[in-house]
Coordinates of C-alpha atoms (C1' of nucleotides) in Angstrom, one line a residue:
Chain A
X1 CA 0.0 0.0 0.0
X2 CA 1.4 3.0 -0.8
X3 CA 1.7 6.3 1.7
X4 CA -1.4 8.3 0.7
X5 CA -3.3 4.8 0.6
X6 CA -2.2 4.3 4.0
X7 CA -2.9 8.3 5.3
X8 CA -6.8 7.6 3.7
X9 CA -6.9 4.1 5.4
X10 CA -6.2 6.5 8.8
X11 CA -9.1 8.8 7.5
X12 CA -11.6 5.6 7.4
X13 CA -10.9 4.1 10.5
X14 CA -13.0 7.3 11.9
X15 CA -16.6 6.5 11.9
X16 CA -19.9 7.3 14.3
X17 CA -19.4 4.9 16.7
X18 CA -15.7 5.6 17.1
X19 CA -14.9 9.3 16.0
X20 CA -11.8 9.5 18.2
X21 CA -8.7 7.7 18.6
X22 CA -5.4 8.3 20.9
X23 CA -2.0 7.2 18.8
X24 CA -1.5 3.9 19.7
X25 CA -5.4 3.1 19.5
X26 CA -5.1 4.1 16.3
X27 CA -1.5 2.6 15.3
X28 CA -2.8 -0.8 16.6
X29 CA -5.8 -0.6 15.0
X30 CA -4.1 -0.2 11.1
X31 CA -1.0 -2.0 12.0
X32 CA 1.2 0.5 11.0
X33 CA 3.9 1.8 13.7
X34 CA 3.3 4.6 16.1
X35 CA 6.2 6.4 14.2
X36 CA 4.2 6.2 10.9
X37 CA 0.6 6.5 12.6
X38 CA 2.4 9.9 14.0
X39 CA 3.7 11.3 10.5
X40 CA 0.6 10.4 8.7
X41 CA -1.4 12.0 11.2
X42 CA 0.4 15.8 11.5
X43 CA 0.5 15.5 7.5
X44 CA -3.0 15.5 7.7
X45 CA -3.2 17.9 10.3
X46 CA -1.7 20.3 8.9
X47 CA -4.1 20.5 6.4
X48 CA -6.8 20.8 8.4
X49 CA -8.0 16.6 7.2
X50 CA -7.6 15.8 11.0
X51 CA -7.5 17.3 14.1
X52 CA -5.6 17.1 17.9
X53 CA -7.5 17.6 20.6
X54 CA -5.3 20.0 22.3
X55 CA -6.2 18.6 26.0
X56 CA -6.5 14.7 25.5
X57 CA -4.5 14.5 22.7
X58 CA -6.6 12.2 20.7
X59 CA -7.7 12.4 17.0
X60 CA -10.4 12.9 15.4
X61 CA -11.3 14.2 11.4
X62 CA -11.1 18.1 11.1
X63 CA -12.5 21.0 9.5
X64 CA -10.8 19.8 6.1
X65 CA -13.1 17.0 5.3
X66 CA -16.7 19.2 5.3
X67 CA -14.7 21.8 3.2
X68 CA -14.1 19.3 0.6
X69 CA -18.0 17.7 0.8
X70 CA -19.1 21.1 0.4
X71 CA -17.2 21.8 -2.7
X72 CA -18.4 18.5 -4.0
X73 CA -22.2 19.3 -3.0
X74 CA -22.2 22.2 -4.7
X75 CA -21.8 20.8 -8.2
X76 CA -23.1 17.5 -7.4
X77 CA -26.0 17.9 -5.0
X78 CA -26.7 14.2 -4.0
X79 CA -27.9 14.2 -1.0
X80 CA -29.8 17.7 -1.3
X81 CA -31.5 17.0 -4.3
X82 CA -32.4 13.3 -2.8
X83 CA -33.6 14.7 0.1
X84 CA -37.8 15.1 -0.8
X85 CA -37.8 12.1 -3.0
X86 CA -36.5 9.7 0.2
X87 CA -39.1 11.6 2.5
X88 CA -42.2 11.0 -0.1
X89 CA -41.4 7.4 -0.3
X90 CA -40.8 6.6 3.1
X91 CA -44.4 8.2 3.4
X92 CA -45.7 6.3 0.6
X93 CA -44.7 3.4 2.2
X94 CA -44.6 4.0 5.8
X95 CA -41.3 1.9 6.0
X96 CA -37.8 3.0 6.0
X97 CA -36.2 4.2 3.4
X98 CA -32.2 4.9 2.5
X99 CA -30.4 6.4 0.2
X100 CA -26.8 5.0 -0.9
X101 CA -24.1 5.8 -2.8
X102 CA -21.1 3.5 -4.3
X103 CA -17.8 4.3 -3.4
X104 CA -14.8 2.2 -3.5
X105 CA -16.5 -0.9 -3.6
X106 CA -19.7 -1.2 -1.3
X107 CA -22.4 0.9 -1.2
X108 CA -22.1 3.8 1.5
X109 CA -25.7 4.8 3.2
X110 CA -26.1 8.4 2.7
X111 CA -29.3 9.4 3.9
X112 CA -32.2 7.6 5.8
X113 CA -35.6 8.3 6.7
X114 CA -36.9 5.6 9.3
X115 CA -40.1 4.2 9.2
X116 CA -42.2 5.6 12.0
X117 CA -43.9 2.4 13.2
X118 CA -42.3 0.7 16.4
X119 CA -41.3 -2.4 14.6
X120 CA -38.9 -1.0 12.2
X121 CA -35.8 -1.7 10.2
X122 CA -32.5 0.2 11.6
X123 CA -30.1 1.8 9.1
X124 CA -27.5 4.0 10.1
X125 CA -26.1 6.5 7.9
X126 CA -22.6 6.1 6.3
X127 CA -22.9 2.6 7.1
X128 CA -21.3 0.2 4.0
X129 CA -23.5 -2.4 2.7
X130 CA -22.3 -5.3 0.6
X131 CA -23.0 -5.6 -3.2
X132 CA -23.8 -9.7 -3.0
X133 CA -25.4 -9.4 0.3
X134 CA -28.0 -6.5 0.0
X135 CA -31.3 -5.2 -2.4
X136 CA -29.4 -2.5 -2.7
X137 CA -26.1 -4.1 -3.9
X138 CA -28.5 -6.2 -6.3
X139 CA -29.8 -3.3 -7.7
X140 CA -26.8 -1.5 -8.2
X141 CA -25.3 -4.8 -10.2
X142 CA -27.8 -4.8 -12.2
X143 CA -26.6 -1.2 -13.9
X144 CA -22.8 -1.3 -12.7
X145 CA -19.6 -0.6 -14.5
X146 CA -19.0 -3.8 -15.9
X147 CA -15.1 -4.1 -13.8
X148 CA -17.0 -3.8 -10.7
X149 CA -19.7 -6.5 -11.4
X150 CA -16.7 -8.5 -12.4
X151 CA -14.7 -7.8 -9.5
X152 CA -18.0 -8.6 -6.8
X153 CA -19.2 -11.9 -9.1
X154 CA -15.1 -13.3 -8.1
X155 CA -14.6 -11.9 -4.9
X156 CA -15.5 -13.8 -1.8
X157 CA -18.8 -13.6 -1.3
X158 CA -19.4 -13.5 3.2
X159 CA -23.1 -14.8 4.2
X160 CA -24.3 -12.8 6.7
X161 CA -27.2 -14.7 6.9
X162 CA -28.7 -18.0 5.4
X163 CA -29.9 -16.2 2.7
X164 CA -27.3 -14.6 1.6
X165 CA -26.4 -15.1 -2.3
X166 CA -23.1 -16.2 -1.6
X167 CA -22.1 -18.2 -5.5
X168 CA -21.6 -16.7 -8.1
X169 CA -24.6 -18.7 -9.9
X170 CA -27.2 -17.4 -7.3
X171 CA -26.1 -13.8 -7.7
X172 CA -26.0 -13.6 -11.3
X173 CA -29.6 -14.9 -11.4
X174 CA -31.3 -12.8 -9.1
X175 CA -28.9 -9.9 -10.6
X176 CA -30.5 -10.8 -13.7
X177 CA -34.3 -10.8 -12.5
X178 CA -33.6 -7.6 -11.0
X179 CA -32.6 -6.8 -14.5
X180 CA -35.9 -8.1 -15.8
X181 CA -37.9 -6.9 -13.2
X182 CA -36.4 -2.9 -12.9
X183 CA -35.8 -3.3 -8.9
X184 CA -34.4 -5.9 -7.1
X185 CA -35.5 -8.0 -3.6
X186 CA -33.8 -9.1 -1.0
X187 CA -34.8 -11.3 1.1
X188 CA -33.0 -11.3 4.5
X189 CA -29.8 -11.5 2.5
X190 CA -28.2 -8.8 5.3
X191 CA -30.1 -9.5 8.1
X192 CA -33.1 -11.8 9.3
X193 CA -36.5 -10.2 8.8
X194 CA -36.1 -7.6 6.5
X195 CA -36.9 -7.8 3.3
X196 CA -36.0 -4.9 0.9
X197 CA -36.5 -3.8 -2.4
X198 CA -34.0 -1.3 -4.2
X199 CA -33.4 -0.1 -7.6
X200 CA -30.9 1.9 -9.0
X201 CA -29.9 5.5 -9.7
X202 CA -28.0 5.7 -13.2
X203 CA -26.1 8.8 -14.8
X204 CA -26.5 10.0 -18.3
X205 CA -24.7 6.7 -19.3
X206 CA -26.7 4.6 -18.0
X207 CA -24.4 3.3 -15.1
X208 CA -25.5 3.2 -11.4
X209 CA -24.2 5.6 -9.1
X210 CA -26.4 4.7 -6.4
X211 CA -29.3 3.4 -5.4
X212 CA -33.0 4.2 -3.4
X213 CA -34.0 1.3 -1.1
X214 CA -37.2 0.6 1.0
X215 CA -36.5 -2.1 3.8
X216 CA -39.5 -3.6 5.9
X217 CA -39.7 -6.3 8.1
X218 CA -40.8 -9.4 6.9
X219 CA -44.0 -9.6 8.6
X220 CA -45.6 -6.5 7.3
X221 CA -44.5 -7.5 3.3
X222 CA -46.4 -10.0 0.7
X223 CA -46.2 -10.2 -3.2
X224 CA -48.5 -8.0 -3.7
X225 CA -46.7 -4.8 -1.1
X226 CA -43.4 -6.0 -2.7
X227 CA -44.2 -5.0 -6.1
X228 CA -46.3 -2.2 -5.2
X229 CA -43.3 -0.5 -3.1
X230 CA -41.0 -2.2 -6.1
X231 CA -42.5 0.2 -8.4
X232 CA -43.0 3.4 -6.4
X233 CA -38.9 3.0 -5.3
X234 CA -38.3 2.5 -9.2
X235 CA -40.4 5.6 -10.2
X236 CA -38.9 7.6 -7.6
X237 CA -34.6 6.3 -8.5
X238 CA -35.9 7.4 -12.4
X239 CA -37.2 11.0 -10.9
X240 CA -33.9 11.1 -9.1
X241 CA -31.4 10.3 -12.0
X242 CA -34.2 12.4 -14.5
X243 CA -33.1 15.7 -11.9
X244 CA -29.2 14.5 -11.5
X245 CA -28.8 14.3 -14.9
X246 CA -31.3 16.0 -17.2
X247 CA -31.5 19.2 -15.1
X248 CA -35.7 19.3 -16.6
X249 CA -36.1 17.0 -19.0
Chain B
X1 CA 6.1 18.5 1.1
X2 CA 5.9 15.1 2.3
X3 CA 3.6 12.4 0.0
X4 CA 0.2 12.9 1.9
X5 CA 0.9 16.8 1.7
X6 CA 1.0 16.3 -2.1
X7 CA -1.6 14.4 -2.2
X8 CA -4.0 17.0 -0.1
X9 CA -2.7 19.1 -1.8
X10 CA -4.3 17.9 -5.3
X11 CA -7.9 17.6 -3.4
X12 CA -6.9 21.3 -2.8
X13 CA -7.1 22.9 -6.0
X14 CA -10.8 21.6 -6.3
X15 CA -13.3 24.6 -5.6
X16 CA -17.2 25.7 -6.6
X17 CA -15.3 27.5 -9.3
X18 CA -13.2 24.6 -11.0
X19 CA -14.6 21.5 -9.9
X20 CA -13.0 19.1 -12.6
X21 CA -9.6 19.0 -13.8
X22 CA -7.4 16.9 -16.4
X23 CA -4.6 15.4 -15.6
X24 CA -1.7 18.0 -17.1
X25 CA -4.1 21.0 -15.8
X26 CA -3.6 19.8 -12.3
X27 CA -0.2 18.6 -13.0
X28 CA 0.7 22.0 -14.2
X29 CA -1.8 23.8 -11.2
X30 CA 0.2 22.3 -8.4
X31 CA 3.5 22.1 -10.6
X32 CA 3.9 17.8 -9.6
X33 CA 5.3 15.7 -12.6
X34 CA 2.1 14.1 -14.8
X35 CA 3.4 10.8 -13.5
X36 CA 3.5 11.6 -9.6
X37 CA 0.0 13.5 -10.1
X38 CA -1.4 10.5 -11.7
X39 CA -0.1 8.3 -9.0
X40 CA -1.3 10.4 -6.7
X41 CA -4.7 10.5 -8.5
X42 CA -4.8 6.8 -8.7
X43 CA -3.7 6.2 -5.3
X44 CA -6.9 9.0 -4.1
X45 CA -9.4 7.0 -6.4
X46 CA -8.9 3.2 -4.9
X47 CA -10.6 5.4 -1.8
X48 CA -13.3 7.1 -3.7
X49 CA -11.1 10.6 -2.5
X50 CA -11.6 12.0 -6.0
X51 CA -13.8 9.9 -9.1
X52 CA -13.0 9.7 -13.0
X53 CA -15.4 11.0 -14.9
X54 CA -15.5 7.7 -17.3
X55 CA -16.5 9.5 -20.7
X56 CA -14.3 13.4 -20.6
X57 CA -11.1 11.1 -18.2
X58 CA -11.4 14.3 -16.1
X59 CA -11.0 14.0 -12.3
X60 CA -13.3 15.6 -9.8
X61 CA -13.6 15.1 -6.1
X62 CA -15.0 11.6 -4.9
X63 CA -18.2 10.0 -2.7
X64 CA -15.3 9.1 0.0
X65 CA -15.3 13.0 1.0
X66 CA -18.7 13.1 1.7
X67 CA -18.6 10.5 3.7
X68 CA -15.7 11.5 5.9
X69 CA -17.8 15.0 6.2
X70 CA -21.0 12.9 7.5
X71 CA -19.0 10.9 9.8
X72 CA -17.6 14.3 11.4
X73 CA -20.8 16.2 11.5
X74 CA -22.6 13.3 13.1
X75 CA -20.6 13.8 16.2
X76 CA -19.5 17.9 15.9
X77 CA -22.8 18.6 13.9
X78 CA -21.5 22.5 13.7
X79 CA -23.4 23.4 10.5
X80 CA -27.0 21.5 11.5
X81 CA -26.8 23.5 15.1
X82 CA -25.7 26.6 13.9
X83 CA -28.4 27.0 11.0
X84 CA -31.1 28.4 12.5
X85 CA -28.4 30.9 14.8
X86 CA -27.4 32.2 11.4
X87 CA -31.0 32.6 10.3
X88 CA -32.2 34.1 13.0
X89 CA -29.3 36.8 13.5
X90 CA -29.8 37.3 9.6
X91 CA -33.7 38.2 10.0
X92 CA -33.2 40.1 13.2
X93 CA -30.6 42.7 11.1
X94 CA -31.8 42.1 7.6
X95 CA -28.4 41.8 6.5
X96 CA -25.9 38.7 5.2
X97 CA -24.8 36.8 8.0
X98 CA -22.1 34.0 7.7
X99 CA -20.1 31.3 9.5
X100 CA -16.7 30.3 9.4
X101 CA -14.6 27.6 10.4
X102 CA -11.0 27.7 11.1
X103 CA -9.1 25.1 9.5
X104 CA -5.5 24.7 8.3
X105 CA -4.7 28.9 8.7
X106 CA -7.5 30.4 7.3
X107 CA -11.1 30.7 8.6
X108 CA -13.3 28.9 5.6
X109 CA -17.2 30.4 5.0
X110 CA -19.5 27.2 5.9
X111 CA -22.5 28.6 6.1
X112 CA -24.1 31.8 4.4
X113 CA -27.8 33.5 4.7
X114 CA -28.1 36.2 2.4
X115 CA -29.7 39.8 3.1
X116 CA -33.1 39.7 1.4
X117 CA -32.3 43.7 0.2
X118 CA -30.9 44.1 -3.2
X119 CA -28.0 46.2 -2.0
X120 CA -26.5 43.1 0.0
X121 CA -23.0 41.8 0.6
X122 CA -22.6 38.3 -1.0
X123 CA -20.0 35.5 0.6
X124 CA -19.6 32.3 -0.9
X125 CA -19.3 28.6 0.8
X126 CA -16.2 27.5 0.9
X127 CA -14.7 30.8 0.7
X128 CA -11.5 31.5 2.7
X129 CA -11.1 34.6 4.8
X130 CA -8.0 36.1 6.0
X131 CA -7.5 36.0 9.5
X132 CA -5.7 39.8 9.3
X133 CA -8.2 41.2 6.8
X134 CA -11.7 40.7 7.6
X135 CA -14.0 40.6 11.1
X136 CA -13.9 37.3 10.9
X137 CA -10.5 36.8 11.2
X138 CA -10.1 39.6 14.0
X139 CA -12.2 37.8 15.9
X140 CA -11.2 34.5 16.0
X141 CA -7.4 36.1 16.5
X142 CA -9.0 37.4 20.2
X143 CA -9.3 34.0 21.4
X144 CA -6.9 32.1 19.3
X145 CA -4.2 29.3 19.8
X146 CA -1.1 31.3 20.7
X147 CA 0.9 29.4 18.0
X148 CA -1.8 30.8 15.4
X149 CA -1.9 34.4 16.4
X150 CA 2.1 34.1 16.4
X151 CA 2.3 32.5 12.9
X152 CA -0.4 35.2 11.6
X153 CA 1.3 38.0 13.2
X154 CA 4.7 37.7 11.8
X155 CA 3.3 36.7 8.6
X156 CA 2.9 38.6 5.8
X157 CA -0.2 40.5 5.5
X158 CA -1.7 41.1 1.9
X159 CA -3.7 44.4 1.1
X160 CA -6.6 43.8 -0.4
X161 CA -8.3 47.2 0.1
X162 CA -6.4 50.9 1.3
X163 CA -8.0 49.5 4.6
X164 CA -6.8 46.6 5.5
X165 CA -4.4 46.4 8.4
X166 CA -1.2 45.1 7.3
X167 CA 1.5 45.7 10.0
X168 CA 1.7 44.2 13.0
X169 CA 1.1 46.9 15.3
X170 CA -2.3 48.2 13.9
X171 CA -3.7 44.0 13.6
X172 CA -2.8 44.2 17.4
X173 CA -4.4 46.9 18.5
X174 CA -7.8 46.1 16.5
X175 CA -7.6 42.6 17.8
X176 CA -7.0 44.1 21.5
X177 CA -9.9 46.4 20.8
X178 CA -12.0 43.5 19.7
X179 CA -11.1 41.4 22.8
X180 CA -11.5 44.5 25.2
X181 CA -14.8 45.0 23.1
X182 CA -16.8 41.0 22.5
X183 CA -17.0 41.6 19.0
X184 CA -14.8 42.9 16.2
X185 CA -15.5 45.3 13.7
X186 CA -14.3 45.2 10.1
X187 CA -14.2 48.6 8.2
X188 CA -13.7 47.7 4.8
X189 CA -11.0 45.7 5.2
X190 CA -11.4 43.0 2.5
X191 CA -13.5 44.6 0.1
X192 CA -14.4 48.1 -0.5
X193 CA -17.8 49.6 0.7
X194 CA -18.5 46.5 3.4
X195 CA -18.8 46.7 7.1
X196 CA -18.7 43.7 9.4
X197 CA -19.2 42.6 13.0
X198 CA -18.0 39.3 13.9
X199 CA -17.8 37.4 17.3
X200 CA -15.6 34.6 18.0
X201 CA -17.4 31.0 18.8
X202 CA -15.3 29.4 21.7
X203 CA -14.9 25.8 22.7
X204 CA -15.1 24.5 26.0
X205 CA -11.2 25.7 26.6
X206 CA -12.2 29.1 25.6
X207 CA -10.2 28.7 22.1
X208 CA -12.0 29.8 18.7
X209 CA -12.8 27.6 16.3
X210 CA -14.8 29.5 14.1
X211 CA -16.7 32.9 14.0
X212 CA -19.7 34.2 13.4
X213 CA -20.4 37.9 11.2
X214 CA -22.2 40.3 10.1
X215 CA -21.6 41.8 6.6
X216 CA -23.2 45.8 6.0
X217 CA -22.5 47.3 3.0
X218 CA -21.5 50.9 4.7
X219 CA -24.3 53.3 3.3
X220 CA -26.6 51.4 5.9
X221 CA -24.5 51.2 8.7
X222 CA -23.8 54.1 11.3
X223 CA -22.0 53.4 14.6
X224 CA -25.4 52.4 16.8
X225 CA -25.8 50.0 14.2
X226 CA -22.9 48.8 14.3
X227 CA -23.3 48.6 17.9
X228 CA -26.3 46.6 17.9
X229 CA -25.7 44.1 15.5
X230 CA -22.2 43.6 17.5
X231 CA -23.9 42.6 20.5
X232 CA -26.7 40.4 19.1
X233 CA -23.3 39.2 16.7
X234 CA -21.5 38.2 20.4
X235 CA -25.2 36.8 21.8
X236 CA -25.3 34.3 18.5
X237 CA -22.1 33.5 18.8
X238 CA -22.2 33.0 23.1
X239 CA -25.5 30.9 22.1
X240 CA -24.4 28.6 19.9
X241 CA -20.6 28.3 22.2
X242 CA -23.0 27.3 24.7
X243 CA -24.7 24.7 22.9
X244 CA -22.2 22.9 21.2
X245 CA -20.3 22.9 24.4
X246 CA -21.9 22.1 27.8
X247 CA -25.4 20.9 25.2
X248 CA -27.5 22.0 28.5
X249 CA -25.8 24.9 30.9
Chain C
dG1 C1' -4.2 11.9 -46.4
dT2 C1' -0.6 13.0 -43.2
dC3 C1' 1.8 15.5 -40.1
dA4 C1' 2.3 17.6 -35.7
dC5 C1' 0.5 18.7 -31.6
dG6 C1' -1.7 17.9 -27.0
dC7 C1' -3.6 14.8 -24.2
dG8 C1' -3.8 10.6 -20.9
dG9 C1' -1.2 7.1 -19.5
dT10 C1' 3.2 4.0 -18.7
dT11 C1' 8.1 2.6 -17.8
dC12 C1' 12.3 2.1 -15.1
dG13 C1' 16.7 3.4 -12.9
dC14 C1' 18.0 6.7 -9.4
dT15 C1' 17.4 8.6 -5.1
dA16 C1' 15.0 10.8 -1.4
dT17 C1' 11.4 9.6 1.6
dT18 C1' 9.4 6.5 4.6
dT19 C1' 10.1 3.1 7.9
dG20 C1' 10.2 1.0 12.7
dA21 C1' 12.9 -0.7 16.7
dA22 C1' 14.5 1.6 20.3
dC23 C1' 14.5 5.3 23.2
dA24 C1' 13.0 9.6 25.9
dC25 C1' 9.3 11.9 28.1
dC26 C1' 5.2 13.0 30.7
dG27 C1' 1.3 12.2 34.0
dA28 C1' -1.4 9.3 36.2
dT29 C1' -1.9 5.5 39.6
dT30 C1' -0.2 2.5 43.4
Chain D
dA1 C1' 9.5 6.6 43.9
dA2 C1' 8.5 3.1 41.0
dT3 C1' 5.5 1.3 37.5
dC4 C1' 2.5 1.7 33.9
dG5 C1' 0.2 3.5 29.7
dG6 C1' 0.5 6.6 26.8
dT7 C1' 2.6 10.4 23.3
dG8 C1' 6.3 11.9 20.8
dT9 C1' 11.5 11.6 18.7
dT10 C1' 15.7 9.5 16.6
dC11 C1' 18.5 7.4 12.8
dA12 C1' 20.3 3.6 9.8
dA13 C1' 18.2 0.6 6.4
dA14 C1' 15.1 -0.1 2.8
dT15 C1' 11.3 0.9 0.4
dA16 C1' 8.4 4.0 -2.1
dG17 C1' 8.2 8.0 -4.9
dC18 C1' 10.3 10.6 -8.6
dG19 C1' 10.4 12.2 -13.4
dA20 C1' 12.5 12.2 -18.1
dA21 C1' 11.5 9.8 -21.8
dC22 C1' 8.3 7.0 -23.7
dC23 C1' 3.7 5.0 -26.2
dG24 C1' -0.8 5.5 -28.3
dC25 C1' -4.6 8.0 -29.5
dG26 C1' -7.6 11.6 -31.1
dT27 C1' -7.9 16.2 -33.4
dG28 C1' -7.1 20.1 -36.2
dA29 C1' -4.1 22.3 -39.8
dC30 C1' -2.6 22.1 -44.2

DNA sequence: GTCACGCGGTTCGCTATTTGAACACCGATT
DNA sequence: AATCGGTGTTCAAATAGCGAACCGCGTGAC
């Protein structure tokens, strides 16, 4: 791995449920030495990517990080633009519904709006989500640069649960009726009990950038809800990519 | 520079204003070799830091950004809890009121609600403002790190207008006059025919991290004015201290 | 058509940067 | 005062980065 690899491996250990590290946490945790956890760490500092707290000394991502989201939401208003079209469906639907985007390999959760009944399906933003193991992922095959289908159809393939697609057979074909169908299912592929439908959210050429899920547990869902919410997230991931892309159109 | 300084460096040059790049523009922006700006480029991508445009081979800045930024605002959620300080200081004085974060030497503009009048001072996101040359900076330089006012004070201080403070002596005494005062006040000195308040926003060790201002064009402002919006200026700024801080208190 | 230019991307020997074990430090805790 | 857990520093060894020169491609001039 070479040293900026290594400085943005720092950056990613960060994350909600652990946003601060002391030096050796941190050193341990990458297993790089202290010495090189250091250096990386006052590189970044210096511009701002991380910062020291001055009394405890720990770590944690600075000021630089939202300065470079921002420059990137300006021109490419994801989340903003997302925003009413993941609220209307989670009221269509009355389940939760999230908002992804793919970067460097898995899906990253960008935006949630939870379901307001009790029994509901947790998501947590920025959380990664597999491209075998989720409706999401199976969505976003069905419309992905072909290295990266490539690349997920030979990987390993972890089963989270005894669902879970995990050859290469039973991906492709449910990729494929995804394909067919214009939004994929998934059934308690990630986690018992849920059952989620997804489709995906293409650019002008027609490759997925992301994708729009709804996930309900399994108790509330039948055929006839699943296509029903199937079509409404499908609608919805077209208005999406019809704003991203075509401005009106 | 070291590697990761280069590398920052290139997520750098992106801004509202030139948000893609080729590969021999940015070489020749940042003056790196093509080959070590490629590597560099390469070495950001595998992370999602910055993203190829598939079709033009231009590069822009990345999903992985905006994900670093959601992890940091989930736990320091600045901009969210600041919003509706900034709108409400805005509607009390009818006049464009921003925030700014301090990172890496400057303070950058993270937030900006616009005068409704159509004589109104515009600030951009994202912009950087001089600690020496603007309220903002005067501010945060009452309550800064020592190391920072040190470093600003025997740096060299660009003009940008016949106003702006640019030796030592005067920066000191309008700081000290800020200090002695709550808020700063800002004649001009970073563009012609603007007036601003600011007020520093203080962490719990009584060190700035950011500011909050005020920006007049002069023909509306008179010293009561001034007066006034300093102190509701100081009162945002105290408010918002308070909450990010002790949350309760 | 073809020539030359500009562009993205690649190669490979040289060298400077990074590396990490060991060490120094500082403040709590016993 | 001695031990522990942590941050931060040093320096010889080695690895990673460097960049001039290179390829291949598309484009516009002639």
């Amino acid at each position: 791995m070479g040293t900026v690899g290594k400085a943005i491996f720092l950056l990613e250990q960060f994350s909600t449920e652990q946003p601060e590290y002391g030096l050796s946490d941190l050193a341990q945790k990458v297993s790089f030495d202290k010495a090189t956890t250091r250096r990386l760490l006052v590189s970044l500092a210096e511009h701002g990517m991380v910062e020291q707290d001055a009394e405890t000394r720990r770590y944690r991502l600075g000021p630089g990080v939202s300065r470079l989201a921002r420059i990137r939401e300006w021109h490419f208003p994801l989340q903003k633009m997302c925003a009413p079209f993941v609220r209307d469906l989670a009221r269509e639907t009355g389940e939760t519904v999230h908002l992804s985007e793919y970067s460097a390999g898995t899906l990253l959760t960008v935006q949630v709006e939870l379901s307001a009944r009790a029994n509901r399906v947790n998501v947590d933003v920025g959380q990664p989500l597999p491209l075998h193991g989720t409706a999401s992922g199976i969505a976003f095959l069905t419309c992905a640069r072909p290295e990266i289908t490539k690349a997920c159809f030979e990987g390993r393939m972890e089963a989270f649960t005894r669902f879970t697609h995990t050859s290469r057979d039973a991906l492709e074909k449910a990729v494929n009726a995804a394909r067919a169908r214009g939004y994929s299912r998934g059934d308690q592929g990630f986690e018992e009990g849920v059952a989620s439908v997804a489709a995906p959210i293409l650019n002008t050429d027609g490759i997925a950038i992301g994708t729009l899920a709804v996930a309900s547990p399994m108790s509330r869902i039948d055929a006839e809800t699943t296509e029903r919410y199937g079509r409404l997230t499908m609608q919805a991931a077209e208005a999406i990519a019809c704003q991203l892309n075509g401005g009106a159109a």
